[in-house]
Short mmCIF file of C-alpha atoms and ligand atoms in Angstrom, two decimals:
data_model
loop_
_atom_site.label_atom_id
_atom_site.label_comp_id
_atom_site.label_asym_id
_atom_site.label_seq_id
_atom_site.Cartn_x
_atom_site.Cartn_y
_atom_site.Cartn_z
CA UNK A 1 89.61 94.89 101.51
CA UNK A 2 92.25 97.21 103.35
CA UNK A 3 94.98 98.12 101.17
CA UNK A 4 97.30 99.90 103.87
CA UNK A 5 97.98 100.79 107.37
CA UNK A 6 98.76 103.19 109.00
CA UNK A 7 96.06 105.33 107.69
CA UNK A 8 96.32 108.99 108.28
CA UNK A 9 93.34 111.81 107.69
CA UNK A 10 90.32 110.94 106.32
CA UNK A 11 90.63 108.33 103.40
CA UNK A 12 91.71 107.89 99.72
CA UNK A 13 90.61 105.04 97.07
CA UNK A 14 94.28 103.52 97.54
CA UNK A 15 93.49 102.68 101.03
CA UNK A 16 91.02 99.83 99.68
CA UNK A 17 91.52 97.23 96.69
CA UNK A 18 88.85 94.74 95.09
CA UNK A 19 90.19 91.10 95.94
CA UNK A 20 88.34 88.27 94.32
CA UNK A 21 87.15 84.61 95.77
CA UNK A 22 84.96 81.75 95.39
CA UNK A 23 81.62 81.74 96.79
CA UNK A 24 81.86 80.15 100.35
CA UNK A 25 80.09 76.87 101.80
CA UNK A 26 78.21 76.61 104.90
CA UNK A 27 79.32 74.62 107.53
CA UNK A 28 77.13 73.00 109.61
CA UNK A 29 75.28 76.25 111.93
CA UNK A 30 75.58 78.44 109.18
CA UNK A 31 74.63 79.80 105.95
CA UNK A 32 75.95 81.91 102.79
CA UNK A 33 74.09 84.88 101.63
CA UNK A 34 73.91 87.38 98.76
CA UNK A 35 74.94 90.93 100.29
CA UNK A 36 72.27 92.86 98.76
CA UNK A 37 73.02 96.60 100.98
CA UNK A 38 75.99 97.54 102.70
CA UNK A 39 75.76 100.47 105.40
CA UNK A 40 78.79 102.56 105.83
CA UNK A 41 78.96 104.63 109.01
CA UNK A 42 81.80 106.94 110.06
CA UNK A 43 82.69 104.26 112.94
CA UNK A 44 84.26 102.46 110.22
CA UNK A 45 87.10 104.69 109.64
CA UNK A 46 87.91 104.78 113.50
CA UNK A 47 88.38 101.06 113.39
CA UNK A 48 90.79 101.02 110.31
CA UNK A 49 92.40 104.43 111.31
CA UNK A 50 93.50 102.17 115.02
CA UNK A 51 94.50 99.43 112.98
CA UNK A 52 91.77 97.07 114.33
CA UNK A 53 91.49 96.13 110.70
CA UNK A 54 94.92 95.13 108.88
CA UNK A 55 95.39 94.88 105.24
CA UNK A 56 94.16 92.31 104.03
CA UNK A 57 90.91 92.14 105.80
CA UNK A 58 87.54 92.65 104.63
CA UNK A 59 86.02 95.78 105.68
CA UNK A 60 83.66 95.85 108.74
CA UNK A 61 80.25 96.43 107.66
CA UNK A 62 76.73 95.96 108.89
CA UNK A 63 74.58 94.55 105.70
CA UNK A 64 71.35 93.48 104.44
CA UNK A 65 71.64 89.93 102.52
CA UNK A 66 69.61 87.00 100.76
CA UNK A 67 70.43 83.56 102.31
CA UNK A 68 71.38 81.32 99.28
CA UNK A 69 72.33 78.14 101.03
CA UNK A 70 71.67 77.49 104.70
CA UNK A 71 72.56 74.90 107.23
CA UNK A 72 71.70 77.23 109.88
CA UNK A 73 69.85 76.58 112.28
CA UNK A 74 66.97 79.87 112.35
CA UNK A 75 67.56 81.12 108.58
CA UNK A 76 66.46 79.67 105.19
CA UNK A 77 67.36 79.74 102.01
CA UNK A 78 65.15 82.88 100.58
CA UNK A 79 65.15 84.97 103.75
CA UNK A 80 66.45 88.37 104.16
CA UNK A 81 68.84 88.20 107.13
CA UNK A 82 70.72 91.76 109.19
CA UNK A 83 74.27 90.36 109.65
CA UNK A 84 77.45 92.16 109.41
CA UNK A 85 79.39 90.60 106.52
CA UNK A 86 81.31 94.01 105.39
CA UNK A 87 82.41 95.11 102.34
CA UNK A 88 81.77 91.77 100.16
CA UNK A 89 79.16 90.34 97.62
CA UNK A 90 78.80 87.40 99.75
CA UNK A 91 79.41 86.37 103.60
CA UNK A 92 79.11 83.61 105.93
CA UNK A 93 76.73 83.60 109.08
CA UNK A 94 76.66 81.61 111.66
CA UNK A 95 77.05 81.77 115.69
CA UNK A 96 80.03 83.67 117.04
CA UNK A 97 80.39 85.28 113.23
CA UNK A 98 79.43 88.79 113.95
CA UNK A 99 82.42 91.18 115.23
CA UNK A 100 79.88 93.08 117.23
CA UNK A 101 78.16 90.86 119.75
CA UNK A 102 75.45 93.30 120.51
CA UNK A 103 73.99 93.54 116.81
CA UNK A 104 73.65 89.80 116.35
CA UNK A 105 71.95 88.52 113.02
CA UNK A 106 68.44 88.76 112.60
CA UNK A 107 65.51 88.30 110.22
CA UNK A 108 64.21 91.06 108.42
CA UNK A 109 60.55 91.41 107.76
CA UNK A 110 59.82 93.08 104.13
CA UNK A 111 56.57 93.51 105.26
CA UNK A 112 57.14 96.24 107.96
CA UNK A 113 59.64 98.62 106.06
CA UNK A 114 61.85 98.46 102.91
CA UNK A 115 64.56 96.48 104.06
CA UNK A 116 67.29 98.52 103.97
CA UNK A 117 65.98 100.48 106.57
CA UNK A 118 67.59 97.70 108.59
CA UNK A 119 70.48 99.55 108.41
CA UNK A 120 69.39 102.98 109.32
CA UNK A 121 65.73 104.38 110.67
CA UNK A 122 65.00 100.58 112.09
CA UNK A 123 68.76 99.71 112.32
CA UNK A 124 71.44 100.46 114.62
CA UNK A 125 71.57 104.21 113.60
CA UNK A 126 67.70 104.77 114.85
CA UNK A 127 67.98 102.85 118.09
CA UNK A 128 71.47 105.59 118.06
CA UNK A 129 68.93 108.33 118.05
CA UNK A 130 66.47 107.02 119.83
CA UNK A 131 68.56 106.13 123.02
CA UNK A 132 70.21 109.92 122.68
CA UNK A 133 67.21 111.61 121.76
CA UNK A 134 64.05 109.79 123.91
CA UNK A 135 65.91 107.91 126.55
CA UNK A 136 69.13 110.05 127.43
CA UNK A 137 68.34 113.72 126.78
CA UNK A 138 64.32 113.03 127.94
CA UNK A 139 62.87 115.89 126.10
CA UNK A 140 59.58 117.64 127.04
CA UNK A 141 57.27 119.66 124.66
CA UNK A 142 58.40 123.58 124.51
CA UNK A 143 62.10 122.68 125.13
CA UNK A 144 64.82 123.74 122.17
CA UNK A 145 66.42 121.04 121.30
CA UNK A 146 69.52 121.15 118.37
CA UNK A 147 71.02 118.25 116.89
CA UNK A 148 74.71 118.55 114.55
CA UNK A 149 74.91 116.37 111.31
CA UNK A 150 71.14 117.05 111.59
CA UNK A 151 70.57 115.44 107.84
CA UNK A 152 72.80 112.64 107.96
CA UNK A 153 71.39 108.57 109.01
CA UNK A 154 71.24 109.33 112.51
CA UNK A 155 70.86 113.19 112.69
CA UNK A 156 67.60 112.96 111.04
CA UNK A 157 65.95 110.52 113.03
CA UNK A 158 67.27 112.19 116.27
CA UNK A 159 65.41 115.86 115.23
CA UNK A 160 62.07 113.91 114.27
CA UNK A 161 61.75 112.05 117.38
CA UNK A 162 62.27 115.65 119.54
CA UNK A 163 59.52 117.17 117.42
CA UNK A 164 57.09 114.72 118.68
CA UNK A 165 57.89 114.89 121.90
CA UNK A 166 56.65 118.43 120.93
CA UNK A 167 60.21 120.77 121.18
CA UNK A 168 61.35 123.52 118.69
CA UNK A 169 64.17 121.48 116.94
CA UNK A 170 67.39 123.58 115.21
CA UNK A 171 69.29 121.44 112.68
CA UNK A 172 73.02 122.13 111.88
CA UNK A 173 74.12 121.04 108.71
CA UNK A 174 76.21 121.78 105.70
CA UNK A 175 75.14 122.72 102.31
CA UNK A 176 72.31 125.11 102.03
CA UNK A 177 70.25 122.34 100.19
CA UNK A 178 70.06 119.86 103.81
CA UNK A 179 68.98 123.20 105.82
CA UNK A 180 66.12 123.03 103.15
CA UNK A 181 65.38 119.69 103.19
CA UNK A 182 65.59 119.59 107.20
CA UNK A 183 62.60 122.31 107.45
CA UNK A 184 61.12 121.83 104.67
CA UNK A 185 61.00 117.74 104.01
CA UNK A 186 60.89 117.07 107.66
CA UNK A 187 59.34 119.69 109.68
CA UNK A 188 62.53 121.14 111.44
CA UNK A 189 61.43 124.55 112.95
CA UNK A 190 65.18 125.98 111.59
CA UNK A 191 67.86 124.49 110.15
CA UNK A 192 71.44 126.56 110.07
CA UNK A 193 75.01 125.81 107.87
CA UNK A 194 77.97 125.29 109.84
CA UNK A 195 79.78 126.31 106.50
CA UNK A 196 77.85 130.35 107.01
CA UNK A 197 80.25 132.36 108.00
CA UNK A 198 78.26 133.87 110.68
CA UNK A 199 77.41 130.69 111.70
CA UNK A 200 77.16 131.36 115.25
CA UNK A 201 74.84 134.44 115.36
CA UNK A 202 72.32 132.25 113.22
CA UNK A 203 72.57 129.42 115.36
CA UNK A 204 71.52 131.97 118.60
CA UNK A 205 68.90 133.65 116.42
CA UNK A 206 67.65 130.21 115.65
CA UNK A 207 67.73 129.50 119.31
CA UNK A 208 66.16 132.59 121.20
CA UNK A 209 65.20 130.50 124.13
CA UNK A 210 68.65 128.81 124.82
CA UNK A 211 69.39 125.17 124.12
CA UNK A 212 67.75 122.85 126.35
CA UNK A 213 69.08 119.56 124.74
CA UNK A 214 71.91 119.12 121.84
CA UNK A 215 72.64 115.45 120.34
CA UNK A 216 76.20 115.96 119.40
CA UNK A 217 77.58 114.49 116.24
CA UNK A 218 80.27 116.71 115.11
CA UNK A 219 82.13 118.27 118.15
CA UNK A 220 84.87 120.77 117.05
CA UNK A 221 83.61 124.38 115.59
CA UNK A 222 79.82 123.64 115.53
CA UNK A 223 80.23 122.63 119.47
CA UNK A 224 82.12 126.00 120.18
CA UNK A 225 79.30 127.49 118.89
CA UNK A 226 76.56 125.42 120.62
CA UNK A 227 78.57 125.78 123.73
CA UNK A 228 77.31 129.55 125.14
CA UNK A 229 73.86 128.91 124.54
CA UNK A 230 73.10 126.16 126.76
CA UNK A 231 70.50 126.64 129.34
CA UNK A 232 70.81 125.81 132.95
CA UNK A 233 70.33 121.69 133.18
CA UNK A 234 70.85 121.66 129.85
CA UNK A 235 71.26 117.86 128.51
CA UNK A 236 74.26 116.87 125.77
CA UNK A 237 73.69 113.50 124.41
CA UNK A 238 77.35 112.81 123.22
CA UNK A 239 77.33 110.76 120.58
CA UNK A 240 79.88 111.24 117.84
CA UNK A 241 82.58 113.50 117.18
CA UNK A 242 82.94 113.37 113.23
CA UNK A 243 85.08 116.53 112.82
CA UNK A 244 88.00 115.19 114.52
CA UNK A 245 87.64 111.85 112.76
CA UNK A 246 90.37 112.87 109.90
CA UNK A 247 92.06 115.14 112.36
CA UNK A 248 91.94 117.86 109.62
CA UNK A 249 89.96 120.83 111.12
CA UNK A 250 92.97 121.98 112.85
CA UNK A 251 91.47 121.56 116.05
CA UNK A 252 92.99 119.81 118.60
CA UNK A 253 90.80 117.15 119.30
CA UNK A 254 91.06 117.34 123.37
CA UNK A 255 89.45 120.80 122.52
CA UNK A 256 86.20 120.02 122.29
CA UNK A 257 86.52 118.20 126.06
CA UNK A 258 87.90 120.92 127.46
CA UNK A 259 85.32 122.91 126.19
CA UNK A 260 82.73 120.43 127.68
CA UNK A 261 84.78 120.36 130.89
CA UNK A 262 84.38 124.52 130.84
CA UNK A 263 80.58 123.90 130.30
CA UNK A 264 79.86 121.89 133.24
CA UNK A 265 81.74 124.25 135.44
CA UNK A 266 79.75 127.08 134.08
CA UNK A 267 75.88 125.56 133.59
CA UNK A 268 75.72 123.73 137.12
CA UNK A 269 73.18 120.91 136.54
CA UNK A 270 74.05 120.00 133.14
CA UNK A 271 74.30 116.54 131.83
CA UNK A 272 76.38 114.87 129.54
CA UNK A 273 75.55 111.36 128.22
CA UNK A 274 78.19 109.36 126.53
CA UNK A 275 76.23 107.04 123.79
CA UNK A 276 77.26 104.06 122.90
CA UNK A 277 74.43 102.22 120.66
CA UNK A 278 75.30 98.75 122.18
CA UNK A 279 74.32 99.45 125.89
CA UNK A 280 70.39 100.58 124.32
CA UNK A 281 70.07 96.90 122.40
CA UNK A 282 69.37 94.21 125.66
CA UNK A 283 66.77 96.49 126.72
CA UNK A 284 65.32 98.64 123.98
CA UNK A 285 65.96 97.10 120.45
CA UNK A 286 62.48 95.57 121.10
CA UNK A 287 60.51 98.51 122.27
CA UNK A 288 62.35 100.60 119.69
CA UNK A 289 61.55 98.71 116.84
CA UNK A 290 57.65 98.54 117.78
CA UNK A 291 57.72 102.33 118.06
CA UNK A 292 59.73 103.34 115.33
CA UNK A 293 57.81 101.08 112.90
CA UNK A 294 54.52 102.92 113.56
CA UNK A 295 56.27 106.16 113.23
CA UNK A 296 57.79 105.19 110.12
CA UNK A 297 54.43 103.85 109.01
CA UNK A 298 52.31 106.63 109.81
CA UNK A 299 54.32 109.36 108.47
CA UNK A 300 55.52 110.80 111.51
CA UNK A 301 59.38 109.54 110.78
CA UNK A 302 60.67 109.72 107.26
CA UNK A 303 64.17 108.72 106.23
CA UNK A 304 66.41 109.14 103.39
CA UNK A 305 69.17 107.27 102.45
CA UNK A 306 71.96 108.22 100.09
CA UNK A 307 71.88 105.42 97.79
CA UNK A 308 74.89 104.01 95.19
CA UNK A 309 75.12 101.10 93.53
CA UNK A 310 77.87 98.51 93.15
CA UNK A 311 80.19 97.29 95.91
CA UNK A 312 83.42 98.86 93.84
CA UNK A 313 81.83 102.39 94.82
CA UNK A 314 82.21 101.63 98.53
CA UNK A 315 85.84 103.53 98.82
CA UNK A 316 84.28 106.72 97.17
CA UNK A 317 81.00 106.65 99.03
CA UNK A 318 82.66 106.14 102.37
CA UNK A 319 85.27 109.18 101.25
CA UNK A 320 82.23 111.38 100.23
CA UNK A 321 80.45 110.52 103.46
CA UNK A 322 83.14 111.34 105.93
CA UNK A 323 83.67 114.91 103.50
CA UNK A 324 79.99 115.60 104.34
CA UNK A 325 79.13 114.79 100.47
CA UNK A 326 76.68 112.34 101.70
CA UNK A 327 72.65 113.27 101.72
CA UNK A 328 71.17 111.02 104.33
CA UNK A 329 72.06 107.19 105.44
CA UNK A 330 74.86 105.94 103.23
CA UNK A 331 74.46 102.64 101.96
CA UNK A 332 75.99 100.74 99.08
CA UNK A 333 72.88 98.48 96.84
CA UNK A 334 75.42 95.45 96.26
CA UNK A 335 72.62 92.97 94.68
CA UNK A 336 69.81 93.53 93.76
CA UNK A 337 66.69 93.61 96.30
CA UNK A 338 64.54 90.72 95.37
CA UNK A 339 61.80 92.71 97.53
CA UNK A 340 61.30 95.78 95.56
CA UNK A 341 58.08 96.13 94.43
CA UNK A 342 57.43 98.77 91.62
CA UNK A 343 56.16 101.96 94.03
CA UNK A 344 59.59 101.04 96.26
CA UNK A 345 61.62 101.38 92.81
CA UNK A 346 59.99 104.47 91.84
CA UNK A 347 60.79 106.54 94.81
CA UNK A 348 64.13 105.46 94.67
CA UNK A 349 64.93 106.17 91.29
CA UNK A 350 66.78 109.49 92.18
CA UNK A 351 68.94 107.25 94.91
CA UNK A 352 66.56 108.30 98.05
CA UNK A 353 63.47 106.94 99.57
CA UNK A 354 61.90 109.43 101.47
CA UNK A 355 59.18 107.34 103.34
P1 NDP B 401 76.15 111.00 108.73
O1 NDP B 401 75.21 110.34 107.79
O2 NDP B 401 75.64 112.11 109.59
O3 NDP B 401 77.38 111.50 107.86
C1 NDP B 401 78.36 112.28 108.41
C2 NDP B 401 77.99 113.80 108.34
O4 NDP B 401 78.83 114.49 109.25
C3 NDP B 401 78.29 114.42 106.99
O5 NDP B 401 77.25 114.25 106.09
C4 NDP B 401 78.50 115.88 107.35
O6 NDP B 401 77.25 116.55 107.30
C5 NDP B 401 78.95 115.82 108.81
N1 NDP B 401 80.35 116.24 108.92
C6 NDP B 401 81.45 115.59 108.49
N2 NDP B 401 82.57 116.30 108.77
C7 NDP B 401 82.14 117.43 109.39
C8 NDP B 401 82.81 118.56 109.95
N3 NDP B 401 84.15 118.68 109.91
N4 NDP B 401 82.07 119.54 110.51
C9 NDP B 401 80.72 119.45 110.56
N5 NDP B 401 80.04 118.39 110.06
C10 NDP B 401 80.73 117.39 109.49
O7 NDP B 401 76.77 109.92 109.70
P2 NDP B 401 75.99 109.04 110.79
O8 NDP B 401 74.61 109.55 110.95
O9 NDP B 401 76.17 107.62 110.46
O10 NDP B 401 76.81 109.34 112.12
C11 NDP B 401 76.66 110.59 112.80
C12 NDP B 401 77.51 110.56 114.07
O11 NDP B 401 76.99 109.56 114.93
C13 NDP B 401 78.97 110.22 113.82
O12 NDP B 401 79.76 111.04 114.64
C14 NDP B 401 79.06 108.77 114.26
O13 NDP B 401 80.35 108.40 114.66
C15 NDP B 401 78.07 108.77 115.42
N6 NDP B 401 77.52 107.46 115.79
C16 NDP B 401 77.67 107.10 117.10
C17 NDP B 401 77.09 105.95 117.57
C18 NDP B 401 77.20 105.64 119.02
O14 NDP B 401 76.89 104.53 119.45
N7 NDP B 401 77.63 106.61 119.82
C19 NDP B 401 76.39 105.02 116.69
C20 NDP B 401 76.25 105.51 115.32
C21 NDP B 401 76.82 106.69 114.91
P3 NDP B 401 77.15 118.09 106.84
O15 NDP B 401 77.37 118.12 105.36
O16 NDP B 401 75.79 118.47 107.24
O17 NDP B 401 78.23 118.83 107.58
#
């Protein structure tokens, strides 16, 4: 649970403590259940950071979980449930339970996908890229499209989905070993480190035709150096700004909207989209999942998650994620997953599926 407000920067293992409690009863509508993954997203620091969290509370988080004991009225004991019971072993859910009203509890099928992919390729952070990627930026085959925080949960998914709409997709990530996995694990056409100090003559060399479409994660220094290559009706699919997050880079964080503000002026016909996840789920969660579960199935998406076990490691997994330490979808394995079958185990042994 949260240790202290006001938080400042990004966060420290004080700013969290391990509380314990008895296992809880379901009322009548609802039922208990065994957290068995726990997704951790940088959202999750904006919430505590504005104090929508105080200390005390459990820490929002989206999960994966066993239902032990149900009088609910859709879920039985034995099913894997989506519900948002944050940072705890177990949680109660029911009607009017989940914080977020747009990612309601759900069943999840073991048969379609491991199921912690609940929480990121099939899970909030696909239909993320999906909505920025395929509905908002609208790609079309030859376009350059470049996505920031390229090998992170939703950066990932985003540069697959433009490479089969067919564009030349530039990935900008950190440590020399994501550039490689980005072309070489999933078929990027380049992949360039934000941490290079020529940074932004690799990203135009990488980019000879202009950028047609750019699915912003990071904002700060990687947009300044997006920013002069855009193309005329060029399409931004604004969807996270993790660099000002901590408010360390020494930018000032209006800087990045200025620039955007410059960039409009400048490249007449370009679009900005503002993503939120929760406008894409009425309409799309549906058609998403049907789409992204052949991709998934048929090779054509593959995911990996940075895996670590035990709910005490949340603090430093969610410290090494927002430090860029993480290597795909970060996710905590809080119990263990009753569905594993031995190939599922195997491929996770090193802490990553790659599907
Ligand atoms: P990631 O798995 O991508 O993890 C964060 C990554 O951000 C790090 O691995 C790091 O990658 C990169 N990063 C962190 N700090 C910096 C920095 N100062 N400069 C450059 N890169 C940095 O997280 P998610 O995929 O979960 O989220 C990606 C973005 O999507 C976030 O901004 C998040 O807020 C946003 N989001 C928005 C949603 C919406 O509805 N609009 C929904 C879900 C997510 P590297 O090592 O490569 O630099």
């Amino acid at each position: 649970m949260l240790a202290r407000t006001p938080l400042e920067g990004y966060p420290t293992d004080g700013d969290f403590r391990l509380d314990s409690s008895s296992i809880p009863e379901p009322a009548d509508g609802q039922c208990v259940s065994r957290t068995l993954y726990l997704s951790l997203d940088p959202y999750q620091w904006g919430r505590r950071r504005s104090g929508v969290e105080q200390v005390g509370d459990v820490c929002h988080g989206r999960t994966v979980s066993a239902v032990i004991k149900s009088r609910h009225p859709h879920f039985n004991e034995g099913d894997i449930i989506f519900s948002t019971h944050g940072w705890q072993d177990y949680g109660l859910t029911g009607s009017g339970i989940s914080t977020f009203g747009y990612m309601l509890p759900r069943r999840v099928e073991p048969a379609l996908a491991p199921i912690s992919s609940a929480l990121g390729v099939l899970g909030m952070l696909g239909l993320t890229a999906y909505a920025g990627t395929a509905l908002q930026c609208q790609p079309k085959a030859g376009e350059t499209f470049v996505v920031s925080a390229a090998s992170g949960g939703v950066g990932q998914i985003a540069g697959q989905i433009a490479k089969i709409y067919g564009c030349r997709v530039v990935g900008i990530a950190g440590a020399q070993a994501k550039c490689d996995f980005l072309q070489q694990s999933l078929g990027f056409d380049a992949a360039v480190s934000h941490l290079s100090e020529d940074f932004a003559d690799q990203l135009a060399s990488a980019c000879p035709d202009g950028i047609d479409m750019y699915f912003e994660n990071v904002g700060g220094k990687v947009f300044n150096a997006v920013l002069p290559l855009f193309n005329r009706a060029a399409r931004i699919s604004r969807c996270g700004l993790i660099s000002q997050y901590g408010n360390t880079d020494g930018l000032d964080p209006l800087q990045t909207w200025q620039h955007i503000g410059q960039a409009v002026f400048d490249q007449q016909a370009m679009t900005i989209h503002s993503l939120f996840v929760g406008d894409y789920v009425a309409d799309h969660q549906k058609p998403f999942l049907e789409i992204m579960s052949q991709w998934v199935a048929n090779g054509k998406v593959k995911y990996r998650e940075d895996l670590w076990t035990g709910l005490e490691q949340a603090p430093a997994a969610f410290t090494a994620m927002l430090a860029g330490k993480n290597f795909g979808k970060t996710m905590i394995a809080v119990g263990d997953d009753p569905t594993l079958t031995d190939a599922i185990s195997h491929r996770r042994s090193d802490g990553n599926i790659l599907a």
